Short mmCIF file of C-alpha atoms and ligand atoms in Angstrom, two decimals:
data_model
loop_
_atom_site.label_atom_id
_atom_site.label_comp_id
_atom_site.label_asym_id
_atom_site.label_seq_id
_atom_site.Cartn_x
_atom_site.Cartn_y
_atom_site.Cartn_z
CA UNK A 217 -6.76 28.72 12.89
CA UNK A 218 -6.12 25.51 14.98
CA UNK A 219 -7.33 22.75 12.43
CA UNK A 220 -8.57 19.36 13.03
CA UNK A 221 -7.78 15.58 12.26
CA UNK A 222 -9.18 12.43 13.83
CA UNK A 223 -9.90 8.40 13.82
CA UNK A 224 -13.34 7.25 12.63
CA UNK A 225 -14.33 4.07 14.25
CA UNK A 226 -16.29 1.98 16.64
CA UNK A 227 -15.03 1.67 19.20
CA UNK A 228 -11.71 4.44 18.92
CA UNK A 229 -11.10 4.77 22.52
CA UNK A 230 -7.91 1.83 22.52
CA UNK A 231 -6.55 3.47 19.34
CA UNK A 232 -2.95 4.43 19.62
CA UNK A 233 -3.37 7.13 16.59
CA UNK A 234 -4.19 9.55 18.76
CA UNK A 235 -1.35 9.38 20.85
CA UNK A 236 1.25 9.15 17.70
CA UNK A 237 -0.28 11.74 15.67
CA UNK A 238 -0.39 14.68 18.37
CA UNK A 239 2.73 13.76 18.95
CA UNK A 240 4.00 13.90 15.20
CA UNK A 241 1.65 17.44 14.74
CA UNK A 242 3.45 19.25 18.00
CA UNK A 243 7.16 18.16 16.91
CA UNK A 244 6.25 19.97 13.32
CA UNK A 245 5.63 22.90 14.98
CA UNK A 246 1.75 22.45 13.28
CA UNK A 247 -1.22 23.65 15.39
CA UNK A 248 -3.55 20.62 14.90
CA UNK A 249 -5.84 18.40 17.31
CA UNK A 250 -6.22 15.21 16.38
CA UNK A 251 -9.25 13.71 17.76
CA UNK A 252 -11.18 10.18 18.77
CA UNK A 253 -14.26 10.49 16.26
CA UNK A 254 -16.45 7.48 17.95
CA UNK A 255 -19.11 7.27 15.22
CA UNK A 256 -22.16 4.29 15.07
CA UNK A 257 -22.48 3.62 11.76
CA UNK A 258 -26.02 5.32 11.21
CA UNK A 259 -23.92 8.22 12.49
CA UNK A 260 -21.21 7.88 9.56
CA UNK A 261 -22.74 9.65 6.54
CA UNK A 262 -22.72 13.14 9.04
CA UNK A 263 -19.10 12.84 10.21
CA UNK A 264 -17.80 12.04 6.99
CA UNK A 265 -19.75 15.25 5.48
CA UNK A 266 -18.35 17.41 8.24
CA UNK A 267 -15.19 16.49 7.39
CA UNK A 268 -15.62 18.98 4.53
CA UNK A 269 -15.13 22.01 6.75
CA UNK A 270 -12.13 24.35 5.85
CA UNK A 271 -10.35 23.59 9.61
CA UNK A 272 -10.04 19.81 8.54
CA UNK A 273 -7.62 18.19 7.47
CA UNK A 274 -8.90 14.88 7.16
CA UNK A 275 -9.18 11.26 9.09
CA UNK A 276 -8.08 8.09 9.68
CA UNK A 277 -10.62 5.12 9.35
CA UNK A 278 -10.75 2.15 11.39
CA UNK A 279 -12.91 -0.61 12.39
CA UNK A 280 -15.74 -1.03 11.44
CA UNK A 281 -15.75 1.67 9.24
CA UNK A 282 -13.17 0.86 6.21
CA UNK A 283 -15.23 -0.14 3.54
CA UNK A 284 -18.31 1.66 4.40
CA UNK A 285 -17.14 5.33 3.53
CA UNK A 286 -16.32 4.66 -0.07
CA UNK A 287 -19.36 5.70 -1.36
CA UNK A 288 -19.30 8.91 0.83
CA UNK A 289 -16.07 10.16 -0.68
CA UNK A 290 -15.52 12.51 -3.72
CA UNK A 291 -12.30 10.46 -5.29
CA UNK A 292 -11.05 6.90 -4.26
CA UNK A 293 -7.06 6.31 -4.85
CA UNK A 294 -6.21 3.07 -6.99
CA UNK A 295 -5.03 1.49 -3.95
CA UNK A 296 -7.97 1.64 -1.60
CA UNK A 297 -10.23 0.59 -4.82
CA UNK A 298 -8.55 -2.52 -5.40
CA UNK A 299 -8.47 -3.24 -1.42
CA UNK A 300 -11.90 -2.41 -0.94
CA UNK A 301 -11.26 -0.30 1.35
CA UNK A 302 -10.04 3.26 2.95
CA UNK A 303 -8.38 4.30 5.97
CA UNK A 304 -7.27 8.21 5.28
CA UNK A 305 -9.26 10.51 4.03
CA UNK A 306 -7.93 14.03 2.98
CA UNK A 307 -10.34 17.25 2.67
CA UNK A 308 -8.65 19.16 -0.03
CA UNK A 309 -10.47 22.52 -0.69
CA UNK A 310 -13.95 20.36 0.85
CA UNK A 311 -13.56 17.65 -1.75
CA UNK A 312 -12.75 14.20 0.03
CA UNK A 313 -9.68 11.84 -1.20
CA UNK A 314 -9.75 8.44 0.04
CA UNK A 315 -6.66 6.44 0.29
CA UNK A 316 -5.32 2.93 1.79
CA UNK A 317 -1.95 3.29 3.40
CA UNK A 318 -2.23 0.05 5.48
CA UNK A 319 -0.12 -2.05 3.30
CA UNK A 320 2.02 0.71 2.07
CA UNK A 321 2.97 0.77 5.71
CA UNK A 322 3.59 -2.28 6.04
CA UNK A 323 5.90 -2.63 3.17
CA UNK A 324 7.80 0.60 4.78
CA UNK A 325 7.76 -1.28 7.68
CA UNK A 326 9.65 -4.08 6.73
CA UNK A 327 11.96 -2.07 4.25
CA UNK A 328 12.65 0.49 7.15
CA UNK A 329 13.04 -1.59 10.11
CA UNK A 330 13.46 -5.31 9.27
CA UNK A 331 15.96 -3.94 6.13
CA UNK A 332 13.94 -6.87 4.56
CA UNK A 333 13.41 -5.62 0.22
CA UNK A 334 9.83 -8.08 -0.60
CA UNK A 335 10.73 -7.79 -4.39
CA UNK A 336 11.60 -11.16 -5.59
CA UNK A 337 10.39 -12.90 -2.12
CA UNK A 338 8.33 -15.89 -1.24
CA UNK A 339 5.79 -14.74 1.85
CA UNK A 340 3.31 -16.86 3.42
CA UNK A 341 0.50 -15.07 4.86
CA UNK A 342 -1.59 -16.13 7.59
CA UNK A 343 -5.43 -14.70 7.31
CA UNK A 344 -7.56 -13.60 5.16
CA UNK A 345 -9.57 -10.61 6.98
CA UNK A 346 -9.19 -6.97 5.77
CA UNK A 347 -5.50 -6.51 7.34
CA UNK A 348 -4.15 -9.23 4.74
CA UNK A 349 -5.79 -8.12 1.33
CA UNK A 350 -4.57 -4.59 1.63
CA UNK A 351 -0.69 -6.26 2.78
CA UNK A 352 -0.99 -9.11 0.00
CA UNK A 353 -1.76 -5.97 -2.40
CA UNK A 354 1.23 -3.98 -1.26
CA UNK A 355 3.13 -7.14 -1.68
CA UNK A 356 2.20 -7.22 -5.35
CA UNK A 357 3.02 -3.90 -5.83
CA UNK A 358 6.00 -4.27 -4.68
CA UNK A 359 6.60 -7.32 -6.73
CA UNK A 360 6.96 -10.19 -4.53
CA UNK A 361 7.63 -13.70 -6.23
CA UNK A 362 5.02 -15.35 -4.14
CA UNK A 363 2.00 -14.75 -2.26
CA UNK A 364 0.46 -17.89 -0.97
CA UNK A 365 -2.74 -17.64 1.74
CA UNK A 366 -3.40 -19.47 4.11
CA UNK A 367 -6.79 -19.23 6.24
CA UNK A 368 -8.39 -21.16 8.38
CA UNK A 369 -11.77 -20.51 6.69
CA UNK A 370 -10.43 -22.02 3.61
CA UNK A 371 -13.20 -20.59 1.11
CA UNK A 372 -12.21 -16.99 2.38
CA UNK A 373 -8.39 -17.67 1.17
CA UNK A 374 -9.88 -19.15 -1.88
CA UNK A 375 -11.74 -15.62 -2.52
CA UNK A 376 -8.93 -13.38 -1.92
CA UNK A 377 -6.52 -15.10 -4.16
CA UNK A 378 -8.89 -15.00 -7.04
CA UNK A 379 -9.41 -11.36 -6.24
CA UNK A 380 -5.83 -10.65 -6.39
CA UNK A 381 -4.51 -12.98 -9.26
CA UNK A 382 -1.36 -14.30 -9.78
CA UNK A 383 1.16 -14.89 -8.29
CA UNK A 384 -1.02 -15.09 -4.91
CA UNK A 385 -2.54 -18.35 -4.65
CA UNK A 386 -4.71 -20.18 -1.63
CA UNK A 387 -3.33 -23.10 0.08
CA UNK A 388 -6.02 -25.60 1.67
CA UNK A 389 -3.23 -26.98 3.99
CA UNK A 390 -0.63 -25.33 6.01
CA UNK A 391 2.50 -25.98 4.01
CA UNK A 392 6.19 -26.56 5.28
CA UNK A 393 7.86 -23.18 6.15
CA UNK A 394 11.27 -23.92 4.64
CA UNK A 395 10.33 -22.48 1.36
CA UNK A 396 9.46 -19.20 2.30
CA UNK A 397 11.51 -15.97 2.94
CA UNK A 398 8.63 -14.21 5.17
CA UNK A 399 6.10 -15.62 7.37
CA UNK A 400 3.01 -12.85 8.42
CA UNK A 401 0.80 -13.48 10.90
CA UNK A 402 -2.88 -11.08 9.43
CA UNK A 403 -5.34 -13.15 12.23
CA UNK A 404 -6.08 -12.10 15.35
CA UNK A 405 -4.24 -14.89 16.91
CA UNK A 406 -1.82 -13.87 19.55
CA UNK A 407 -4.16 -10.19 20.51
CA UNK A 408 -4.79 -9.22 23.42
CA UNK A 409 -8.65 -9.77 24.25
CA UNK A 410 -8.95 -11.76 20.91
CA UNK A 411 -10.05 -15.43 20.02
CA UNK A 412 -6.89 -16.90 21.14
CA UNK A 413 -4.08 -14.32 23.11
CA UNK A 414 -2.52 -17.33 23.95
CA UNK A 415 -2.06 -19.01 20.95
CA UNK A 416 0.36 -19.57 17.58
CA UNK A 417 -1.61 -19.11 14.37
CA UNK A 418 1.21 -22.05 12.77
CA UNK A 419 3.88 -23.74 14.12
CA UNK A 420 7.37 -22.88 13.78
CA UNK A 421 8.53 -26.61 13.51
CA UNK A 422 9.75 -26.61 9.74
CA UNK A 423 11.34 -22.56 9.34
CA UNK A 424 14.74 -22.48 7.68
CA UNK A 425 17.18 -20.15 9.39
CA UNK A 426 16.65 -17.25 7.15
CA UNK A 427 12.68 -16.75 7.82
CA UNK A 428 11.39 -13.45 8.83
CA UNK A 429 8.72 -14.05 11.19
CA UNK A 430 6.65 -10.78 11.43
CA UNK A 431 3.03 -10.54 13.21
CA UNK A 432 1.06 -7.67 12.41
CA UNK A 433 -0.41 -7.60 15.96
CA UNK A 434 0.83 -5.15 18.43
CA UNK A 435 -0.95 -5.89 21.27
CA UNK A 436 1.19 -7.20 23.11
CA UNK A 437 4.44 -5.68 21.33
CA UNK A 438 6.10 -9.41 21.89
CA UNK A 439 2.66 -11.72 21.10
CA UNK A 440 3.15 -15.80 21.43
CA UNK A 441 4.68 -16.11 17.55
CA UNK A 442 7.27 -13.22 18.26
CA UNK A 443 8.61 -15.02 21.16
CA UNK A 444 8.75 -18.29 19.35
CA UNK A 445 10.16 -16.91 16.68
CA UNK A 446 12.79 -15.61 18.81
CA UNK A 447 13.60 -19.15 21.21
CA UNK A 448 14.31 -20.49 17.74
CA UNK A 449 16.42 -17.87 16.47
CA UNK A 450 14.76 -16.16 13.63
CA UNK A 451 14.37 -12.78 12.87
CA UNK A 452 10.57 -11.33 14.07
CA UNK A 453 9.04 -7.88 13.40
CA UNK A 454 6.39 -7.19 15.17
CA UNK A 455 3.16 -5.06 14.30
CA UNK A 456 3.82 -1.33 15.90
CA UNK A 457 5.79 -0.49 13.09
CA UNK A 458 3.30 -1.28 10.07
CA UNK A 459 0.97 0.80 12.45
CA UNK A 460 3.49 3.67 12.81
CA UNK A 461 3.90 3.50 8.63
CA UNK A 462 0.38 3.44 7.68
CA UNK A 463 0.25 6.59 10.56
CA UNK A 464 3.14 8.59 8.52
CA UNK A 465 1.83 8.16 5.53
CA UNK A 466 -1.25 9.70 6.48
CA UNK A 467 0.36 12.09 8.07
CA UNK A 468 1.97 13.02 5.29
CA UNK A 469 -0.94 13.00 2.68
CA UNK A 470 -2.31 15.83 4.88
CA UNK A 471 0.35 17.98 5.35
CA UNK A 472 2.97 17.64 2.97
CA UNK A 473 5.47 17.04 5.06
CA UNK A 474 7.68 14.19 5.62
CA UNK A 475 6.14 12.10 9.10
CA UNK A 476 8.67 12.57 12.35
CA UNK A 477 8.85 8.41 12.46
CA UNK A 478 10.85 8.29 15.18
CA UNK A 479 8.80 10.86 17.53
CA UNK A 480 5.78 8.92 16.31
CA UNK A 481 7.40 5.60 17.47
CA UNK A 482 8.60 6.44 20.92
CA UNK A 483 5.55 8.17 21.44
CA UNK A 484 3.71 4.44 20.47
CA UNK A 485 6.20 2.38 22.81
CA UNK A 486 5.73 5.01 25.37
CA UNK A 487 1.57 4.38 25.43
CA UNK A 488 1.80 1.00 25.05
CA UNK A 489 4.35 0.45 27.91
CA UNK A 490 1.73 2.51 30.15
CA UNK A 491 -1.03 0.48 29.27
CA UNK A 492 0.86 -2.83 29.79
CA UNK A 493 2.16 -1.69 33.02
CA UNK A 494 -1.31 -0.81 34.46
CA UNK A 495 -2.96 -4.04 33.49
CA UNK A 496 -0.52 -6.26 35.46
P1 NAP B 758 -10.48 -9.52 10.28
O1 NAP B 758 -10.82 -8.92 8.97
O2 NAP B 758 -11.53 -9.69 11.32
O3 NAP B 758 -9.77 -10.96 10.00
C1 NAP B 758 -9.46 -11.81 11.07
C2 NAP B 758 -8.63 -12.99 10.57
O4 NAP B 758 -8.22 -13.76 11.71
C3 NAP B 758 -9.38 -13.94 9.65
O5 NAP B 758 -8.51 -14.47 8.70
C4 NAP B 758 -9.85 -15.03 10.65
O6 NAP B 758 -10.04 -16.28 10.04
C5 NAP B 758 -8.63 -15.11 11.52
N1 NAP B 758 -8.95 -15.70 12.83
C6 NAP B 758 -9.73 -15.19 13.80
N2 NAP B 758 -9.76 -16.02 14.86
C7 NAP B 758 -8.96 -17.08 14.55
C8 NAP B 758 -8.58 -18.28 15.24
N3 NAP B 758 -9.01 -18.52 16.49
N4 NAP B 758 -7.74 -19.13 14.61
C9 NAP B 758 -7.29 -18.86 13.35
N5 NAP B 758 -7.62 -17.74 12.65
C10 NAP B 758 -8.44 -16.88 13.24
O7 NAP B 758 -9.32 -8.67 11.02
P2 NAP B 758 -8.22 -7.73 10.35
O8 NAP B 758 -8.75 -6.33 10.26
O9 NAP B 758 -7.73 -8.40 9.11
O10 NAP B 758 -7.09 -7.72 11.49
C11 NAP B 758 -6.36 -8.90 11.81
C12 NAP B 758 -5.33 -8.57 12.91
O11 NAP B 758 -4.38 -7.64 12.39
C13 NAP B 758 -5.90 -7.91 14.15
O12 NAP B 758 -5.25 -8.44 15.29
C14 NAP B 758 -5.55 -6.44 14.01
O13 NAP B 758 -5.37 -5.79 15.25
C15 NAP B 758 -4.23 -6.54 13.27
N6 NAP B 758 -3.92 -5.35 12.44
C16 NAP B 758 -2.77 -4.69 12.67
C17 NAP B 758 -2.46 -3.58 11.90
C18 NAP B 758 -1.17 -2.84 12.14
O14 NAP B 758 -1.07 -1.71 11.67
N7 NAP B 758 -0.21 -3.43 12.80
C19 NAP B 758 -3.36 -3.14 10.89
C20 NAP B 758 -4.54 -3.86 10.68
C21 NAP B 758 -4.82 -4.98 11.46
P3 NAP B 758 -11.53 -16.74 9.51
O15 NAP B 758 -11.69 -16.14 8.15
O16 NAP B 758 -11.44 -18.21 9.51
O17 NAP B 758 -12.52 -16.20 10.53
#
């Protein structure tokens, strides 16, 4: 039986997890289709039900859909409950797991490819949308010394850091960079078709040499803060791999099997190359 898997959103038709996940299903040898499951959300409570059906294997879940399929799931991983939100769900036996493997990914991200441990490290993240909770979460998993927030809505920082307790904390002003091991870009600053795609979310002026500089957008691969980053010499990770991560472990909460990372990867760059080459 050829079995099904897809991304739950609106819009889906930009998503990349398409392209990655076929990939990762054909290299396993596993005869799945994963599919764009453009759903409005008066539309969700159906395609979350048919989910259920014994040739699923579950979903991803993107915007605008994260926090609005909680209550149509059977069981809701510790994780996603604390974030607020899911984006895999998992049809075992027609009973529907939700998880959140956003900032799992991205702490495999920067453990995998930046070699970068966050245990015992001061980050500074920039944001306070959906994208940062579920990374300052990871981060406090993972037991990070410091999570401070930065956001230009101050009152939504504010929020967040009483959500997640110490040792995150909200900073009304943009501090000085030297005291942190890892900058993170979590606003939309720098995206392509964004607010600003030309634009740095902070200035660079005051990072020691040993910053990481990572922005967790990926379109464009090398976004205004990477290539600052780079002129002055720091280290930069940009966002395709936190995508890739959060893409494996979904991957692998369906299946069981350990995610072909770098098939996924190349099969990312590959897309995103295309689509950069036909819009110049
Ligand atoms: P979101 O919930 O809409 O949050 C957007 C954030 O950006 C807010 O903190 C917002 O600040 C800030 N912002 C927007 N415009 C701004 C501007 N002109 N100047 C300064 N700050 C601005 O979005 P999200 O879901 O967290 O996603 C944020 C970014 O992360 C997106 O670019 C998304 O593509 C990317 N992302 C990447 C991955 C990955 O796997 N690599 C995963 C998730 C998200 P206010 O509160 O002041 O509005």
């Amino acid at each position: 039986m050829t079995r099904r898997a897809g991304i739950i959103g609106y819009p889906v038709g930009h998503s990349l997890s398409p392209v990655f996940q076929q990939a990762a299903f054909a290299h396993s040898g596993l005869d799945v289709v994963y599919e764009r499951w453009e759903t409005p959300l008066p539309d969700l409570p159906a395609r979350v039900a048919a989910l259920r059906a014994p040739d699923v294997l579950g979903a991803n879940v993107t915007v605008p859909h994260k926090e609005h399929v909680i209550p149509l799931l059977d069981e809701v991983g510790g994780l996603a409950a604390r974030a607020g939100a899911v984006n895999t769900i998992v049809n075992r036996d027609g009973r529907l797991f939700g998880f959140n493997t956003d900032g799992p990914g991205f702490v495999a991200a920067l453990r995998q490819e930046a070699f970068f441990e966050p245990g015992g490290r001061a980050f500074l993240l920039l944001g306070a949308g959906g994208a940062a909770r579920g990374i300052a979460l990871a981060l406090l998993e993972a037991r990070a010394a410091a999570v401070d927030i930065w956001n230009r809505t101050p009152e939504r920082a504010a929020a967040l850091a009483r959500d997640l307790g110490a040792p995150a904390r909200a900073l009304a002003d943009l501090p000085p960079l030297a005291g942190y091991d890892c900058l993170v870009n979590c606003t939309t600053v720098g995206m392509k078709g964004g607010p600003d795609p030309e634009g740095l979310p902070c200035p660079l002026d005051s990072a020691g040499p040993g910053l990481l500089v990572v922005d967790i957008v990926y379109a464009p691969r090398v976004t205004p803060l990477l290539r600052a980053a780079a002129a002055r010499g720091l280290r930069t990770l940009g966002g395709l791999p936190m995508l890739i991560y959060q893409g494996a472990l979904a991957f692998e909460l369906w299946t069981g099997l350990p995610a072909p990372v770098d098939v996924m990867v190349r099969a990312a760059e590959n897309e995103l190359a295309r689509r950069e080459g036909a819009a110049r």
